């Protein structure tokens, strides 16, 4: 990164939002404030996730029972839905 906090692609690095892995799961519940409860395929762990900006801008609807890809953050139990499968 250069001195302005940008990588070689010109995108700003986000300090608080470190992605640890991308996993798949099933949406089990819709929560207030555009949050979702997702049961992950590996181990059955349940996490709370919000929708990534790219999906939200394109008006993709996420419903209970949809299979989704989730980016998990280093904060346990949180994630971001990045794609419907």
Short mmCIF file of N, CA and C in Angstrom, two decimals, residues 3-84:
data_model
loop_
_atom_site.label_atom_id
_atom_site.label_comp_id
_atom_site.label_asym_id
_atom_site.label_seq_id
_atom_site.Cartn_x
_atom_site.Cartn_y
_atom_site.Cartn_z
N UNK A 3 1.27 5.55 0.69
CA UNK A 3 1.10 6.37 1.89
C UNK A 3 -0.33 6.87 2.09
N UNK A 4 -1.19 6.75 1.07
CA UNK A 4 -2.57 7.22 1.18
C UNK A 4 -3.54 6.11 1.57
N UNK A 5 -3.06 4.93 1.91
CA UNK A 5 -3.93 3.84 2.33
C UNK A 5 -4.59 3.12 1.18
N UNK A 6 -4.03 3.25 -0.04
CA UNK A 6 -4.60 2.60 -1.19
C UNK A 6 -3.67 1.51 -1.68
N UNK A 7 -4.27 0.43 -2.17
CA UNK A 7 -3.49 -0.65 -2.73
C UNK A 7 -3.17 -0.36 -4.19
N UNK A 8 -2.68 -1.36 -4.89
CA UNK A 8 -2.29 -1.16 -6.29
C UNK A 8 -3.50 -0.99 -7.20
N UNK A 9 -4.71 -1.40 -6.76
CA UNK A 9 -5.90 -1.27 -7.59
C UNK A 9 -6.58 0.08 -7.40
N UNK A 10 -6.14 0.90 -6.46
CA UNK A 10 -6.73 2.19 -6.25
C UNK A 10 -7.92 2.18 -5.30
N UNK A 11 -8.24 1.02 -4.73
CA UNK A 11 -9.35 0.94 -3.79
C UNK A 11 -8.83 1.17 -2.38
N UNK A 12 -9.65 1.82 -1.56
CA UNK A 12 -9.25 2.08 -0.18
C UNK A 12 -9.35 0.80 0.63
N UNK A 13 -8.39 0.57 1.48
CA UNK A 13 -8.40 -0.58 2.37
C UNK A 13 -9.29 -0.28 3.56
N UNK A 14 -10.16 -1.21 3.91
CA UNK A 14 -11.03 -1.05 5.06
C UNK A 14 -10.39 -1.73 6.25
N UNK A 15 -10.15 -0.99 7.29
CA UNK A 15 -9.44 -1.52 8.45
C UNK A 15 -10.36 -2.38 9.30
N UNK A 16 -11.61 -1.96 9.52
CA UNK A 16 -12.51 -2.65 10.43
C UNK A 16 -13.19 -3.85 9.81
N UNK A 17 -13.08 -4.05 8.52
CA UNK A 17 -13.85 -5.08 7.83
C UNK A 17 -12.92 -6.09 7.19
N UNK A 18 -12.28 -6.92 7.99
CA UNK A 18 -11.34 -7.90 7.50
C UNK A 18 -12.08 -9.21 7.24
N UNK A 19 -12.00 -9.70 6.00
CA UNK A 19 -12.70 -10.92 5.62
C UNK A 19 -11.79 -12.11 5.89
N UNK A 20 -12.35 -13.13 6.58
CA UNK A 20 -11.53 -14.29 6.88
C UNK A 20 -11.80 -15.44 5.92
N UNK A 21 -13.05 -15.63 5.47
CA UNK A 21 -13.34 -16.72 4.55
C UNK A 21 -14.72 -16.53 3.92
N UNK A 22 -14.94 -17.22 2.81
CA UNK A 22 -16.23 -17.20 2.12
C UNK A 22 -16.82 -18.60 2.21
N UNK A 23 -18.04 -18.72 2.76
CA UNK A 23 -18.70 -20.00 2.92
C UNK A 23 -20.12 -19.90 2.38
N UNK A 24 -20.77 -21.05 2.25
CA UNK A 24 -22.15 -21.06 1.78
C UNK A 24 -23.08 -21.43 2.93
N UNK A 25 -24.34 -21.03 2.78
CA UNK A 25 -25.32 -21.33 3.81
C UNK A 25 -26.73 -21.09 3.31
N UNK A 26 -27.69 -21.23 4.22
CA UNK A 26 -29.11 -21.06 3.90
C UNK A 26 -29.69 -20.00 4.82
N UNK A 27 -30.45 -19.06 4.25
CA UNK A 27 -31.09 -18.02 5.04
C UNK A 27 -32.22 -18.66 5.84
N UNK A 28 -32.19 -18.49 7.16
CA UNK A 28 -33.21 -19.09 8.01
C UNK A 28 -34.19 -18.08 8.57
N UNK A 29 -33.81 -16.80 8.62
CA UNK A 29 -34.68 -15.81 9.23
C UNK A 29 -34.33 -14.43 8.69
N UNK A 30 -35.35 -13.57 8.54
CA UNK A 30 -35.14 -12.19 8.16
C UNK A 30 -35.33 -11.34 9.40
N UNK A 31 -34.32 -10.53 9.72
CA UNK A 31 -34.33 -9.71 10.91
C UNK A 31 -34.54 -8.24 10.54
N UNK A 32 -34.88 -7.40 11.50
CA UNK A 32 -35.01 -5.96 11.21
C UNK A 32 -33.69 -5.35 10.77
N UNK A 33 -33.76 -4.17 10.17
CA UNK A 33 -32.59 -3.40 9.73
C UNK A 33 -31.78 -4.12 8.66
N UNK A 34 -32.45 -4.83 7.76
CA UNK A 34 -31.81 -5.50 6.62
C UNK A 34 -30.75 -6.51 7.05
N UNK A 35 -30.99 -7.19 8.16
CA UNK A 35 -30.10 -8.25 8.62
C UNK A 35 -30.78 -9.59 8.39
N UNK A 36 -29.97 -10.62 8.24
CA UNK A 36 -30.46 -11.97 7.99
C UNK A 36 -29.75 -12.94 8.91
N UNK A 37 -30.42 -14.02 9.28
CA UNK A 37 -29.80 -15.09 10.04
C UNK A 37 -29.53 -16.22 9.05
N UNK A 38 -28.27 -16.66 8.96
CA UNK A 38 -27.84 -17.65 7.98
C UNK A 38 -27.24 -18.84 8.70
N UNK A 39 -27.71 -20.05 8.35
CA UNK A 39 -27.12 -21.29 8.89
C UNK A 39 -26.09 -21.78 7.88
N UNK A 40 -24.84 -21.86 8.32
CA UNK A 40 -23.74 -22.24 7.44
C UNK A 40 -23.73 -23.74 7.19
N UNK A 41 -23.26 -24.13 6.00
CA UNK A 41 -23.21 -25.53 5.63
C UNK A 41 -22.17 -26.31 6.42
N UNK A 42 -21.06 -25.68 6.72
CA UNK A 42 -20.00 -26.39 7.44
C UNK A 42 -20.18 -26.24 8.95
N UNK A 43 -20.72 -27.26 9.57
CA UNK A 43 -20.88 -27.27 11.01
C UNK A 43 -22.20 -26.77 11.53
N UNK A 44 -23.02 -26.15 10.70
CA UNK A 44 -24.33 -25.70 11.14
C UNK A 44 -24.32 -24.47 12.02
N UNK A 45 -23.23 -23.72 12.03
CA UNK A 45 -23.15 -22.50 12.83
C UNK A 45 -24.11 -21.46 12.25
N UNK A 46 -24.74 -20.66 13.13
CA UNK A 46 -25.67 -19.62 12.70
C UNK A 46 -24.99 -18.26 12.88
N UNK A 47 -25.01 -17.44 11.82
CA UNK A 47 -24.42 -16.11 11.87
C UNK A 47 -25.44 -15.07 11.42
N UNK A 48 -25.22 -13.83 11.85
CA UNK A 48 -26.02 -12.72 11.36
C UNK A 48 -25.26 -12.07 10.22
N UNK A 49 -25.98 -11.76 9.14
CA UNK A 49 -25.31 -11.19 7.98
C UNK A 49 -26.16 -10.08 7.38
N UNK A 50 -25.47 -9.10 6.78
CA UNK A 50 -26.16 -8.07 6.03
C UNK A 50 -25.82 -8.26 4.56
N UNK A 51 -26.56 -7.58 3.68
CA UNK A 51 -26.38 -7.73 2.25
C UNK A 51 -25.30 -6.77 1.77
N UNK A 52 -24.42 -7.27 0.91
CA UNK A 52 -23.37 -6.44 0.33
C UNK A 52 -24.00 -5.36 -0.55
N UNK A 53 -23.30 -4.24 -0.70
CA UNK A 53 -23.82 -3.11 -1.49
C UNK A 53 -24.12 -3.49 -2.93
N UNK A 54 -23.32 -4.35 -3.51
CA UNK A 54 -23.51 -4.73 -4.91
C UNK A 54 -24.86 -5.43 -5.11
N UNK A 55 -25.25 -6.29 -4.17
CA UNK A 55 -26.53 -6.98 -4.26
C UNK A 55 -27.67 -6.01 -3.98
N UNK A 56 -27.49 -5.14 -3.01
CA UNK A 56 -28.53 -4.19 -2.64
C UNK A 56 -28.82 -3.20 -3.77
N UNK A 57 -27.79 -2.76 -4.46
CA UNK A 57 -27.97 -1.82 -5.58
C UNK A 57 -28.74 -2.44 -6.73
N UNK A 58 -28.58 -3.74 -6.94
CA UNK A 58 -29.24 -4.41 -8.05
C UNK A 58 -30.60 -5.00 -7.67
N UNK A 59 -31.10 -4.64 -6.51
CA UNK A 59 -32.44 -5.04 -6.04
C UNK A 59 -32.65 -6.55 -6.02
N UNK A 60 -31.63 -7.29 -5.62
CA UNK A 60 -31.75 -8.73 -5.48
C UNK A 60 -32.47 -9.01 -4.17
N UNK A 61 -33.54 -9.77 -4.23
CA UNK A 61 -34.28 -10.10 -3.02
C UNK A 61 -33.72 -11.38 -2.40
N UNK A 62 -33.52 -11.33 -1.11
CA UNK A 62 -33.05 -12.50 -0.37
C UNK A 62 -34.20 -12.93 0.53
N UNK A 63 -34.63 -14.17 0.35
CA UNK A 63 -35.77 -14.70 1.09
C UNK A 63 -35.34 -15.89 1.93
N UNK A 64 -36.20 -16.27 2.87
CA UNK A 64 -35.94 -17.45 3.71
C UNK A 64 -35.87 -18.68 2.82
N UNK A 65 -34.84 -19.49 3.01
CA UNK A 65 -34.64 -20.69 2.21
C UNK A 65 -33.66 -20.51 1.07
N UNK A 66 -33.26 -19.29 0.76
CA UNK A 66 -32.29 -19.05 -0.32
C UNK A 66 -30.90 -19.50 0.10
N UNK A 67 -30.17 -20.11 -0.84
CA UNK A 67 -28.77 -20.46 -0.61
C UNK A 67 -27.93 -19.26 -0.99
N UNK A 68 -27.00 -18.88 -0.13
CA UNK A 68 -26.19 -17.69 -0.33
C UNK A 68 -24.72 -17.96 0.00
N UNK A 69 -23.85 -17.13 -0.55
CA UNK A 69 -22.44 -17.12 -0.18
C UNK A 69 -22.23 -15.99 0.82
N UNK A 70 -21.52 -16.29 1.91
CA UNK A 70 -21.32 -15.33 2.98
C UNK A 70 -19.83 -15.14 3.22
N UNK A 71 -19.40 -13.88 3.25
CA UNK A 71 -18.03 -13.56 3.67
C UNK A 71 -18.06 -13.39 5.17
N UNK A 72 -17.32 -14.21 5.88
CA UNK A 72 -17.26 -14.11 7.33
C UNK A 72 -16.16 -13.12 7.72
N UNK A 73 -16.43 -12.32 8.72
CA UNK A 73 -15.43 -11.39 9.22
C UNK A 73 -14.71 -12.01 10.40
N UNK A 74 -13.71 -11.32 10.91
CA UNK A 74 -12.98 -11.84 12.06
C UNK A 74 -13.85 -11.79 13.31
N UNK A 75 -14.88 -10.94 13.33
CA UNK A 75 -15.84 -10.89 14.43
C UNK A 75 -16.73 -12.12 14.33
N UNK A 76 -16.69 -12.99 15.31
CA UNK A 76 -17.43 -14.25 15.28
C UNK A 76 -18.93 -13.97 15.27
N UNK A 77 -19.63 -14.64 14.36
CA UNK A 77 -21.07 -14.51 14.31
C UNK A 77 -21.57 -13.42 13.39
N UNK A 78 -20.69 -12.78 12.62
CA UNK A 78 -21.09 -11.72 11.70
C UNK A 78 -20.59 -12.04 10.29
N UNK A 79 -21.30 -11.50 9.29
CA UNK A 79 -20.85 -11.72 7.92
C UNK A 79 -21.59 -10.81 6.96
N UNK A 80 -21.27 -10.99 5.68
CA UNK A 80 -21.87 -10.20 4.60
C UNK A 80 -22.29 -11.15 3.49
N UNK A 81 -23.54 -11.06 3.06
CA UNK A 81 -24.04 -11.87 1.96
C UNK A 81 -23.54 -11.25 0.66
N UNK A 82 -22.76 -12.02 -0.11
CA UNK A 82 -22.18 -11.47 -1.32
C UNK A 82 -22.81 -12.02 -2.59
N UNK A 83 -23.58 -13.15 -2.49
CA UNK A 83 -24.12 -13.73 -3.71
C UNK A 83 -25.22 -14.72 -3.38
N UNK A 84 -26.26 -14.75 -4.22
CA UNK A 84 -27.27 -15.80 -4.15
C UNK A 84 -26.82 -16.93 -5.04
#
